[in-house]
Coordinates of N, CA and C in Angstrom, one line a residue:
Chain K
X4 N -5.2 -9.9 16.2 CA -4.8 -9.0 15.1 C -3.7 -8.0 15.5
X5 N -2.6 -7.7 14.6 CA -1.7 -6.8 14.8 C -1.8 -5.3 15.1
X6 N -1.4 -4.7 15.9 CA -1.7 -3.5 15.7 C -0.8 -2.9 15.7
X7 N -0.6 -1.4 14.2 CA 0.7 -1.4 14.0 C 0.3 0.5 14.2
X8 N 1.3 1.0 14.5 CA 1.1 2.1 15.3 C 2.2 2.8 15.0
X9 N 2.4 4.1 14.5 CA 3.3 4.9 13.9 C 3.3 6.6 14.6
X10 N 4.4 6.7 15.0 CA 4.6 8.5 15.8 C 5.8 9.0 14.8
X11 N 5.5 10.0 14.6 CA 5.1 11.0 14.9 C 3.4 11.1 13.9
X12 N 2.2 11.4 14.0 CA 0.9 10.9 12.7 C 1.9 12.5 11.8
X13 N 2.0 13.7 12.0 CA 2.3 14.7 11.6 C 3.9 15.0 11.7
X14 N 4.6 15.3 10.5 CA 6.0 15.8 10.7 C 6.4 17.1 9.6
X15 N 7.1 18.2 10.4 CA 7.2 19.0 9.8 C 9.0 19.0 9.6
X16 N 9.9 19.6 8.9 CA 11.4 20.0 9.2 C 11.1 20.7 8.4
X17 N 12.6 21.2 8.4 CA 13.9 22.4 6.9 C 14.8 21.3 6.4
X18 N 14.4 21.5 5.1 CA 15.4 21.3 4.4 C 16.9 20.7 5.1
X19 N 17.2 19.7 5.1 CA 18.4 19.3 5.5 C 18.9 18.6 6.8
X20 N 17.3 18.5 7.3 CA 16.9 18.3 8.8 C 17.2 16.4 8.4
X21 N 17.4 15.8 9.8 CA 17.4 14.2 10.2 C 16.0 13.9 10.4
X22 N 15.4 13.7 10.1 CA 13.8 12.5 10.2 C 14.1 11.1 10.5
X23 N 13.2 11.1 11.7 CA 13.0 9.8 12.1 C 11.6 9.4 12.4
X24 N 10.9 8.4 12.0 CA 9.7 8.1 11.8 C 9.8 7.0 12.8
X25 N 8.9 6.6 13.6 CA 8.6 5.2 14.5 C 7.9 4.2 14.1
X26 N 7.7 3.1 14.2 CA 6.5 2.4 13.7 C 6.6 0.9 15.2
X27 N 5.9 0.5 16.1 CA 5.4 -0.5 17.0 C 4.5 -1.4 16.6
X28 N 4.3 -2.4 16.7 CA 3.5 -2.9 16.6 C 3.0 -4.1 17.6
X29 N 2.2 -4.9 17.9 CA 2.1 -6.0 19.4 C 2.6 -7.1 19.1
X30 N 1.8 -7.4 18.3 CA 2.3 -8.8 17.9 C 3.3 -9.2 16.9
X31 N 4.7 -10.0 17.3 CA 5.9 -10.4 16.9 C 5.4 -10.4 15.4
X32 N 6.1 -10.5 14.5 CA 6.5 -10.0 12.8 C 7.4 -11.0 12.4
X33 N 7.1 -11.4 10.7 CA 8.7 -11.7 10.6 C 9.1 -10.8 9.4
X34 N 8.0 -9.9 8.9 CA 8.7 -9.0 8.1 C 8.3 -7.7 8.0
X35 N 8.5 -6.7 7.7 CA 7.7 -5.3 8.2 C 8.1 -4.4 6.4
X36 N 7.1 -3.7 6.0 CA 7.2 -3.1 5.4 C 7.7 -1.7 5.5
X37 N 8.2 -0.9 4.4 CA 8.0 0.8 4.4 C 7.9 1.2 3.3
X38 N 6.9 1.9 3.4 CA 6.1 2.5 2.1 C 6.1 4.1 2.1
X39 N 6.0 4.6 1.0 CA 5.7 5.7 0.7 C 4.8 6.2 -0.2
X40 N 3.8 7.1 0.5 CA 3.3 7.3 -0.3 C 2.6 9.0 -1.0
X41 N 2.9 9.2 -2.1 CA 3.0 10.9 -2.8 C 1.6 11.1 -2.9
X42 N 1.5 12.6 -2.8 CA 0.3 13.5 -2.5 C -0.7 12.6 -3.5
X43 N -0.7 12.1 -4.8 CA -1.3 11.5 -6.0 C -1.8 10.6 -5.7
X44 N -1.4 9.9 -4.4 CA -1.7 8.3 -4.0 C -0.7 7.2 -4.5
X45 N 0.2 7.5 -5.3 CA 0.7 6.3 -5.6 C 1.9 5.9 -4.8
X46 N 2.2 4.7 -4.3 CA 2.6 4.3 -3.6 C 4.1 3.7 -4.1
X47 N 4.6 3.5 -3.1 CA 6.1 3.0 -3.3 C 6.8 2.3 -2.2
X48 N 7.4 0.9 -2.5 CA 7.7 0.4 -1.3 C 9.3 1.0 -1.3
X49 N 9.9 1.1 0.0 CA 10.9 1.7 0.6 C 12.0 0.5 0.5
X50 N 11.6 -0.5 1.5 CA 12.2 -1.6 2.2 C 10.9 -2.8 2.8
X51 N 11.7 -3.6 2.7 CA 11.1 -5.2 2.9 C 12.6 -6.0 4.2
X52 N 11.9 -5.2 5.3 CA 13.2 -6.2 6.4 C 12.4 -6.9 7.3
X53 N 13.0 -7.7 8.1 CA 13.0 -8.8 8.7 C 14.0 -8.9 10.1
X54 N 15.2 -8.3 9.8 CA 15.9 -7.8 11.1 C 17.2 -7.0 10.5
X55 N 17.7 -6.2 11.7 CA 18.5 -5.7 11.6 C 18.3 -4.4 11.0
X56 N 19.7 -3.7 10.1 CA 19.0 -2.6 9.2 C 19.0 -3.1 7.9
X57 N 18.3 -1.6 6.9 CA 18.7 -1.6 5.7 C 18.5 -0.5 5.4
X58 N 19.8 -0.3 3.8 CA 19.8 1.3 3.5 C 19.8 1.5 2.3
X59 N 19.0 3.0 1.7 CA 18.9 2.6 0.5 C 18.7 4.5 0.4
X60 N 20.4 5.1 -0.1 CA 20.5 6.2 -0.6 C 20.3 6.7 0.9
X61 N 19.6 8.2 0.8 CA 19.5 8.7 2.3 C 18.7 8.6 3.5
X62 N 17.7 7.0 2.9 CA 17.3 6.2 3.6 C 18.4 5.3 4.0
X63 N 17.5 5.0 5.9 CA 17.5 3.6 6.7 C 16.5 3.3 7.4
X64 N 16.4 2.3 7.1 CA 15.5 1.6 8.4 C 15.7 0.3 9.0
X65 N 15.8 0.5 10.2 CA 16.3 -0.5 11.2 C 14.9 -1.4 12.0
X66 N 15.0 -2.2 12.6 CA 13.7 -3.1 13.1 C 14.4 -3.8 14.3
X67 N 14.1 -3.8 15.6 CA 13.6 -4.5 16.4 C 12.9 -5.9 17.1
X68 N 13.0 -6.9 16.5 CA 12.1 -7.7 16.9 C 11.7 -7.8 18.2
X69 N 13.1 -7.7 19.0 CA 12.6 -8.1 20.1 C 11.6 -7.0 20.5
X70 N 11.9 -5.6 20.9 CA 10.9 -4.7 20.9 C 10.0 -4.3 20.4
X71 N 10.0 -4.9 19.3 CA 8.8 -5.6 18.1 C 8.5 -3.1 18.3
X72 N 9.4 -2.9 17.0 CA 9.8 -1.7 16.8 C 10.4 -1.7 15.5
X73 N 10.0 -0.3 14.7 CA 10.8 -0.1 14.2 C 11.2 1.1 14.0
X74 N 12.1 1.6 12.9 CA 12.3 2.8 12.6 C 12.7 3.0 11.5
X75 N 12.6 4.5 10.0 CA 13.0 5.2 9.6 C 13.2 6.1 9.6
X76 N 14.7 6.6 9.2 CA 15.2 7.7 9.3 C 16.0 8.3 7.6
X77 N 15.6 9.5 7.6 CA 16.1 10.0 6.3 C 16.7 11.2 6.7
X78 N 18.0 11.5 6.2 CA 19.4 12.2 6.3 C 19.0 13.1 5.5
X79 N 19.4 14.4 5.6 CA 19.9 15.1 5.0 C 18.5 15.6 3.6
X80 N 17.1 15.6 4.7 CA 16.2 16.2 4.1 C 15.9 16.9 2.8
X81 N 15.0 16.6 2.1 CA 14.7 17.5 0.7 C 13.1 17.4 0.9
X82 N 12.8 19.0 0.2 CA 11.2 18.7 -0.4 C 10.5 17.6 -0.7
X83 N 11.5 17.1 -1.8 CA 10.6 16.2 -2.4 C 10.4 14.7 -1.5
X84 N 11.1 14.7 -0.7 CA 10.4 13.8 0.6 C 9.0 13.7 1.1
X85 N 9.2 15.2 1.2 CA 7.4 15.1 1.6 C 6.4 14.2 1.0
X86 N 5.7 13.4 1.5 CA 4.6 12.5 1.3 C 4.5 11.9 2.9
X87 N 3.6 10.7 2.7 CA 3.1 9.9 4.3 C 3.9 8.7 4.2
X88 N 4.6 8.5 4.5 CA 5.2 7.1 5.0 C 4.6 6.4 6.4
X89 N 4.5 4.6 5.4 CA 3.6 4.2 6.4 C 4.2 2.8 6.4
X90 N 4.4 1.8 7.2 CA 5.3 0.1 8.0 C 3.5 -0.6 7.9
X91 N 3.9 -1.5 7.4 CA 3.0 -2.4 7.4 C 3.5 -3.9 7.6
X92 N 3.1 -4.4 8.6 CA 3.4 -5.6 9.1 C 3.0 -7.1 8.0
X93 N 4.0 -7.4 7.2 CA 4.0 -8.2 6.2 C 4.0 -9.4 6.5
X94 N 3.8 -10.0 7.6 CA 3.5 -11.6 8.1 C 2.9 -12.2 7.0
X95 N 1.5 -11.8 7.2 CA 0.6 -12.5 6.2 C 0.0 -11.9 5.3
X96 N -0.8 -11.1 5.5 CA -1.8 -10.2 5.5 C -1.1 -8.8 5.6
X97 N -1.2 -8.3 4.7 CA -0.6 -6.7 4.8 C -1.3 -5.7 6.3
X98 N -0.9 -5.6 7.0 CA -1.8 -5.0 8.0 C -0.5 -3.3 8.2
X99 N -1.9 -2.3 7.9 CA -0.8 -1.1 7.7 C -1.1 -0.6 8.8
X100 N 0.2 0.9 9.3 CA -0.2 1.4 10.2 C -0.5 3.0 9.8
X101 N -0.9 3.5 10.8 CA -1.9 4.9 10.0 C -0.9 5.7 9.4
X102 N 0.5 5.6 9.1 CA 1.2 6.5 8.4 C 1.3 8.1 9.0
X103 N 2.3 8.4 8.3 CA 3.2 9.9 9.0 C 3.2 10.6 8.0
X104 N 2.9 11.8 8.2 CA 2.5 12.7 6.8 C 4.0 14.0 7.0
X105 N 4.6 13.9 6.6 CA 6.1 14.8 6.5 C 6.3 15.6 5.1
X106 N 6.3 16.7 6.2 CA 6.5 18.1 5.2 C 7.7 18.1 5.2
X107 N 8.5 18.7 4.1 CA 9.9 19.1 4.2 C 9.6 20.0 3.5
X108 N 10.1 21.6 4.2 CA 9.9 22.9 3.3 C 11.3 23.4 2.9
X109 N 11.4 24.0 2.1 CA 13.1 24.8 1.9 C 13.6 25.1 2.6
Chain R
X2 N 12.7 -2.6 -13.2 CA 12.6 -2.6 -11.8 C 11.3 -3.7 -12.0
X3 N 10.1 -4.2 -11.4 CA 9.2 -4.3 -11.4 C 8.5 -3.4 -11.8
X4 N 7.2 -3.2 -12.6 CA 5.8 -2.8 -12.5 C 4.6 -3.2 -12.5
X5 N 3.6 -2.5 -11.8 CA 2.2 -2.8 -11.7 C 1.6 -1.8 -12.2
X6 N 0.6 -1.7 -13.2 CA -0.2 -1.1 -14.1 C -1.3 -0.7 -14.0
X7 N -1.8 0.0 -13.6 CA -3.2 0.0 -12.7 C -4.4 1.2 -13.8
X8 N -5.2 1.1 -14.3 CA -5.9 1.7 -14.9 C -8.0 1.3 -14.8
X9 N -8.2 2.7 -15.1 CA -8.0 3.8 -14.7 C -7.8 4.3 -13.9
X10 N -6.9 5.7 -13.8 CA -6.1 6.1 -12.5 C -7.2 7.2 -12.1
X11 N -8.4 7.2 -12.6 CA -9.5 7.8 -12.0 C -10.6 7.9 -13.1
X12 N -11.9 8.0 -11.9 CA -13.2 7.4 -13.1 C -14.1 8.2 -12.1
X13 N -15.5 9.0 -12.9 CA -16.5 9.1 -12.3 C -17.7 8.2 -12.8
X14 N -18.6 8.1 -12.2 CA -19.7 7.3 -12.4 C -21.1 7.9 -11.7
X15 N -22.0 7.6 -12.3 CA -23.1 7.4 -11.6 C -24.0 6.5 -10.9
X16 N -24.1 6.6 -10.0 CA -25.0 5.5 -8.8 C -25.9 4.5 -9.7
X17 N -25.6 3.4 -9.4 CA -26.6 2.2 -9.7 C -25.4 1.3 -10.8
X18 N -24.3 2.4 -11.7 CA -23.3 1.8 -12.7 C -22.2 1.0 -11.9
X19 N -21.7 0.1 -13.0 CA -20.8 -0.8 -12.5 C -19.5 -0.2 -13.1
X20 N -18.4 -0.4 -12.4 CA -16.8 0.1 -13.2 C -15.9 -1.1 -12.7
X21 N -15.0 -0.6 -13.7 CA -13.9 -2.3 -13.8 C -12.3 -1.4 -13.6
X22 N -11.9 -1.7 -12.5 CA -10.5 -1.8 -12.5 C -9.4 -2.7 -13.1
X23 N -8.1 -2.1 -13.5 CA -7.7 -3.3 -13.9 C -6.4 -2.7 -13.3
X24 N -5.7 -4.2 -13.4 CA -4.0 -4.0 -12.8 C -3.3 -5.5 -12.9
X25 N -2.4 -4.7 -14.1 CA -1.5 -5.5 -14.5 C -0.2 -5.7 -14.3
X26 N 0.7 -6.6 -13.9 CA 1.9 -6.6 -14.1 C 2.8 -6.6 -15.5
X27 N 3.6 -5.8 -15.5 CA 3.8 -5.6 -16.5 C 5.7 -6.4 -17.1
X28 N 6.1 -6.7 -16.1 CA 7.3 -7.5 -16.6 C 7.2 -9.0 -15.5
X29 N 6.1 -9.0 -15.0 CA 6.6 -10.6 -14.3 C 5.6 -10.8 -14.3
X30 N 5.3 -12.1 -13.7 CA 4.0 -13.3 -13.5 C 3.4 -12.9 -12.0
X31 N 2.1 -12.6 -11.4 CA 2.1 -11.9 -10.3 C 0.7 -13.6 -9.9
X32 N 1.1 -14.4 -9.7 CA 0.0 -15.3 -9.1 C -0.8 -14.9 -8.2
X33 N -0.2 -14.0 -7.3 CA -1.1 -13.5 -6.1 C -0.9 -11.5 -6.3
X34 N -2.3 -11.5 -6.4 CA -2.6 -9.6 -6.2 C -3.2 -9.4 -4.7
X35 N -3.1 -8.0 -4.9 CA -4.3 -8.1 -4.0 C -4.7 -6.3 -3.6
X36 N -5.9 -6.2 -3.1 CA -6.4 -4.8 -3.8 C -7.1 -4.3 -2.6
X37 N -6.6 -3.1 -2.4 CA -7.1 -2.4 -1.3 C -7.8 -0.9 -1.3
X38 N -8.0 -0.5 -0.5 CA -9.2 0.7 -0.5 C -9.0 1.7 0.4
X39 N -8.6 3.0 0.0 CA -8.5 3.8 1.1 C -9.1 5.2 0.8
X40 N -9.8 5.3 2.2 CA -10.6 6.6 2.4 C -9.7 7.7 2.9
X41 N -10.3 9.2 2.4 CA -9.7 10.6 2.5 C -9.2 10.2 4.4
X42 N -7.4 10.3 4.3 CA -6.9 10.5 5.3 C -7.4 9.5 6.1
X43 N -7.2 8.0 5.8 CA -7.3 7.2 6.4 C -6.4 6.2 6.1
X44 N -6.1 5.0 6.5 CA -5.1 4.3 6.4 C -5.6 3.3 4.8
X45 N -4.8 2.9 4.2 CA -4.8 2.0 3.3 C -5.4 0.0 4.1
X46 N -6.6 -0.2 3.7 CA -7.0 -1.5 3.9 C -6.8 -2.3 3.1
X47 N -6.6 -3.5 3.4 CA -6.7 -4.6 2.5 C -8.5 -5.2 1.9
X48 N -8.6 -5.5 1.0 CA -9.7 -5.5 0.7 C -10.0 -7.1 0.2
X49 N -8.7 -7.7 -0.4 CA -9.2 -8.8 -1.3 C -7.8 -9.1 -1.5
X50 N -7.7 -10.6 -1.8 CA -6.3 -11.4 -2.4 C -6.6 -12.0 -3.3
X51 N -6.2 -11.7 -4.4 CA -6.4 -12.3 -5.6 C -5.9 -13.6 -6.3
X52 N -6.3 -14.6 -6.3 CA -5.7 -15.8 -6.7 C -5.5 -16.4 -8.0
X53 N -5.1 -16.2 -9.0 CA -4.6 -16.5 -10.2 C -5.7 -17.7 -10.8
X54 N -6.8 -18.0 -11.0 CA -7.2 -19.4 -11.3 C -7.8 -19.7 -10.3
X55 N -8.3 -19.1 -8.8 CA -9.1 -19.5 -8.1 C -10.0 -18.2 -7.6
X56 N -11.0 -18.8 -6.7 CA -11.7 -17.2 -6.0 C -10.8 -16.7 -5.2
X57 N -11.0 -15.4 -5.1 CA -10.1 -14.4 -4.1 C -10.8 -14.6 -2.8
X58 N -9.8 -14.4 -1.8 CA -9.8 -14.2 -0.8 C -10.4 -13.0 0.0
X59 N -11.8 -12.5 0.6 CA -12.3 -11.6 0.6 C -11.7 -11.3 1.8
X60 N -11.4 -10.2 3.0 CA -11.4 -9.5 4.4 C -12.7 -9.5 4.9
X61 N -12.9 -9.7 5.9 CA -14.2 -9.5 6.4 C -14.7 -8.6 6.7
X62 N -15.7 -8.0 6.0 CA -16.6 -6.9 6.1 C -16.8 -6.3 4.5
X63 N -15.9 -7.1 3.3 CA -16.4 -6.8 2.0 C -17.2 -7.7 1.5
X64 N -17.6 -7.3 0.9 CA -18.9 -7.9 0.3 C -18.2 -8.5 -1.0
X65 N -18.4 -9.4 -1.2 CA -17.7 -10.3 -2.6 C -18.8 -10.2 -3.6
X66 N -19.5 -10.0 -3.9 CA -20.9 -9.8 -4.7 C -21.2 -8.3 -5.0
X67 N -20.5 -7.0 -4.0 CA -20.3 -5.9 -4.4 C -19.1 -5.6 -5.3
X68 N -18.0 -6.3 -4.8 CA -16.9 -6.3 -5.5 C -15.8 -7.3 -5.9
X69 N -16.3 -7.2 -7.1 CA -16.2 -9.1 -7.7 C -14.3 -8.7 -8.5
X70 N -13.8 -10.0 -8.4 CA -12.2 -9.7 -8.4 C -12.2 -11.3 -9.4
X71 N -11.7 -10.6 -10.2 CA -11.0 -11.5 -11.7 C -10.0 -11.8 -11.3
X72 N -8.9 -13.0 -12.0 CA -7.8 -12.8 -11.9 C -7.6 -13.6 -13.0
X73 N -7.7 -13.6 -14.1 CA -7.9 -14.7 -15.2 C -6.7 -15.3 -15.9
X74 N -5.4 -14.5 -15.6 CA -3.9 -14.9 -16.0 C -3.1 -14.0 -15.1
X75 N -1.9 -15.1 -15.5 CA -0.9 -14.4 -14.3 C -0.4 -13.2 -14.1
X76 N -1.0 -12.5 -15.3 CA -0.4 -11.0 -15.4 C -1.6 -9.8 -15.0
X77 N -2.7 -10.0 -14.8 CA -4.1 -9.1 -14.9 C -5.2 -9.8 -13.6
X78 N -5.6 -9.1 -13.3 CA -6.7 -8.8 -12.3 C -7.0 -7.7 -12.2
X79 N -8.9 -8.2 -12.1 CA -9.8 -6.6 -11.9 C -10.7 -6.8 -11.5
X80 N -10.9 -5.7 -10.8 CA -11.8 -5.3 -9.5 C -12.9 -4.7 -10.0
X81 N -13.9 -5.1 -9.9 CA -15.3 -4.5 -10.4 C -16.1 -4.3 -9.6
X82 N -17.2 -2.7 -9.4 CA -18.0 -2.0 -7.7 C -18.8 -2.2 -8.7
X83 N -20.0 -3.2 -8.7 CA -21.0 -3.3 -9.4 C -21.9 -2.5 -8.4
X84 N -22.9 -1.9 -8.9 CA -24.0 -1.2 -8.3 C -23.4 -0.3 -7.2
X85 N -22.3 0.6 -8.0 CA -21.7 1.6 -7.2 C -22.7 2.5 -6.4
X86 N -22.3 3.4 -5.6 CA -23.4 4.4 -4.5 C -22.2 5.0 -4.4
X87 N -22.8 6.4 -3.8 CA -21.4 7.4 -3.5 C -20.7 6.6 -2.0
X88 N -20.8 6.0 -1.2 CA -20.1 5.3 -0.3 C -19.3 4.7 -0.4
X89 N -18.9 4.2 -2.1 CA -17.9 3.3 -2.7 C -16.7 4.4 -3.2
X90 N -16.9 5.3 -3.5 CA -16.2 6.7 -3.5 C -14.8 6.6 -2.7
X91 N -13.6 6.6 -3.5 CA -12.4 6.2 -2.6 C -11.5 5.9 -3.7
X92 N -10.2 5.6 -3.1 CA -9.1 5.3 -4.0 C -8.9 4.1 -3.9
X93 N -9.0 3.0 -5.1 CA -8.6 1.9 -4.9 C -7.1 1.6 -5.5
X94 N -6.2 0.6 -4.8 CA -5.1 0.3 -5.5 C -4.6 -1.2 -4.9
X95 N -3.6 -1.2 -6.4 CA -3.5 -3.1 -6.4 C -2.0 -3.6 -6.1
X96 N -1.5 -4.7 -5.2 CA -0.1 -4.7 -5.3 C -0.1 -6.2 -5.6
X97 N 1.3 -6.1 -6.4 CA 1.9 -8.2 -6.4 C 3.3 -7.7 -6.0
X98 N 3.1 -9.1 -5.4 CA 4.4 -9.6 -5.1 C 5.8 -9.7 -5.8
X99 N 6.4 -9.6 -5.9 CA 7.6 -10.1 -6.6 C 7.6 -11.3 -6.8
X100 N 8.4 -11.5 -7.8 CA 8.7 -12.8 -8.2 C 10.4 -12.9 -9.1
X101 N 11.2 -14.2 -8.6 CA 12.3 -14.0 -9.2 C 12.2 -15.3 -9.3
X102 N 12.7 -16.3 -10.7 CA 12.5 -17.5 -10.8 C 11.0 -18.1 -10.5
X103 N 11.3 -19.2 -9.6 CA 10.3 -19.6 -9.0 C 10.5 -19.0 -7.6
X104 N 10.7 -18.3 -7.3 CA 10.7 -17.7 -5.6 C 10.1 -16.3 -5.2
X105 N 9.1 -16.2 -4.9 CA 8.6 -15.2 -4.4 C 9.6 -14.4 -3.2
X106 N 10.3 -13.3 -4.1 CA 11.1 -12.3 -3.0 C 10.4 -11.2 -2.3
X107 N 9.3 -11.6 -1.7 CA 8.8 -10.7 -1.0 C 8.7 -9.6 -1.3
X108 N 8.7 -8.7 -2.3 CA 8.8 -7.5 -2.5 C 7.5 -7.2 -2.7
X109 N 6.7 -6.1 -2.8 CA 5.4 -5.5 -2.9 C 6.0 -4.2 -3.9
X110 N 4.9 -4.3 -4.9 CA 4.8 -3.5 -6.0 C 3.6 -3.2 -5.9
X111 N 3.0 -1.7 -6.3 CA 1.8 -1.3 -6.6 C 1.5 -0.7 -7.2
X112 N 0.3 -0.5 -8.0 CA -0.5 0.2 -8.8 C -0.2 1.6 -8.4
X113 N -0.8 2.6 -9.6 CA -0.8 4.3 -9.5 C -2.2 3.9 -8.8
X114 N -2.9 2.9 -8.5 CA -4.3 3.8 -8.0 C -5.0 3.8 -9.1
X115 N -6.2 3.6 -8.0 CA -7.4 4.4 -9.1 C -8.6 5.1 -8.5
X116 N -9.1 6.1 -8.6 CA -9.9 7.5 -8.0 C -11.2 7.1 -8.3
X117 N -12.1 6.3 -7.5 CA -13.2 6.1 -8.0 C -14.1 7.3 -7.4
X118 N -15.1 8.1 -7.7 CA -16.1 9.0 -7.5 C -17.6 8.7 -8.2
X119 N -18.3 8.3 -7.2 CA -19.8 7.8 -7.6 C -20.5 9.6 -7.3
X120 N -21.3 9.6 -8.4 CA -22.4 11.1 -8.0 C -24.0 10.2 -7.7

């Protein structure tokens, strides 16, 4: 079974700050998720990659296979960022990892 | 864009009652759902894969008999915690896949959730 493993578990910034989120996992992938998800619970997918990057507004996120790695990063910080973003290894079977809970204050 | 329709977005109950989730897609044909469960500040699990016209696919360690999963047309499936207990207590939520044509584009759509609370 995969094990999908996310640093920083806690993120704080200011307003306007660079965020970068990690996500590892063991076993090779051929597609990885990013999700987000608001204090309410409701969830939202980010990105659906497979390799290389992808970008979407002041999101990116980039993937690794061989280092079987990935990463998001969000530019140019705002509040309403704040929620837990969390990579789930979309092979088969959704397998999530414990997610990153990011504050962004003013 | 896609949506997934998920109702009720929260319910209380009392111990021994049964409740019915439901989650619908609301602009496409979703053949495969699938519906997960997550405890205060824990990670989101998979719980069950829903198969359009056949039994769902349980995870191991759910009980398919505590939580029985419809899926009776391509647009609707629901989750039902028969003989709820406060240990069932949790947020459940449902995602489908995308669909464009006949090709499943991998995309994952989800439900708002739903807040179950057994007393």
């Amino acid at each position: 079974k995969n094990e999908v493993e996310q640093s920083p578990q806690n993120l704080t910034a200011q307003e306007g700050e660079f965020i970068t989120i990690n996500c590892s996992y063991s076993v090779g992938i051929s597609a990885l998720h990013w999700l987000q998800q608001h204090p309410g619970g409701g969830i939202v997918s980010l990105f659906m990659l497979s390799s290389g990057k992808k970008k979407h507004g002041r999101l990116i996120a980039t993937i690794n296979i061989q280092e079987k790695h990935s990463s998001l990063h969000i530019t140019a910080s705002h509040p309403r960022d704040s929620a837990v973003y969390i990579c789930a290894d979309a092979t088969d079977k959704l397998i999530f990892g414990t997610g990153t809970r990011l504050q962004v204050f003013p | 864009g896609a949506v997934v329709s998920q109702h009720p977005s929260w319910v209380i109950c009392k111990s021994g009652t049964s409740v019915k989730i439901e989650c619908r897609s609301l602009d496409f044909q979703a053949t495969t759902m699938f519906w997960y469960r997550q405890f205060p500040k824990q990670s989101l699990m998979l719980m069950a894969t829903s198969n359009e016209g056949s039994k769902a696919t349980y995870e191991q360690g759910v009980e398919k008999d505590k939580f029985l999963i419809n899926h009776a047309s391509l647009t609707l499936s629901t989750l039902t915690v028969t003989s709820a207990h406060p240990e069932d207590s949790s947020f459940y939520i449902c995602s489908a896949r995308g669909f464009s044509g006949q090709a499943n584009t991998g995309e994952l759509f989800f439900g708002e959730g739903s807040r179950l609370t057994v007393l």
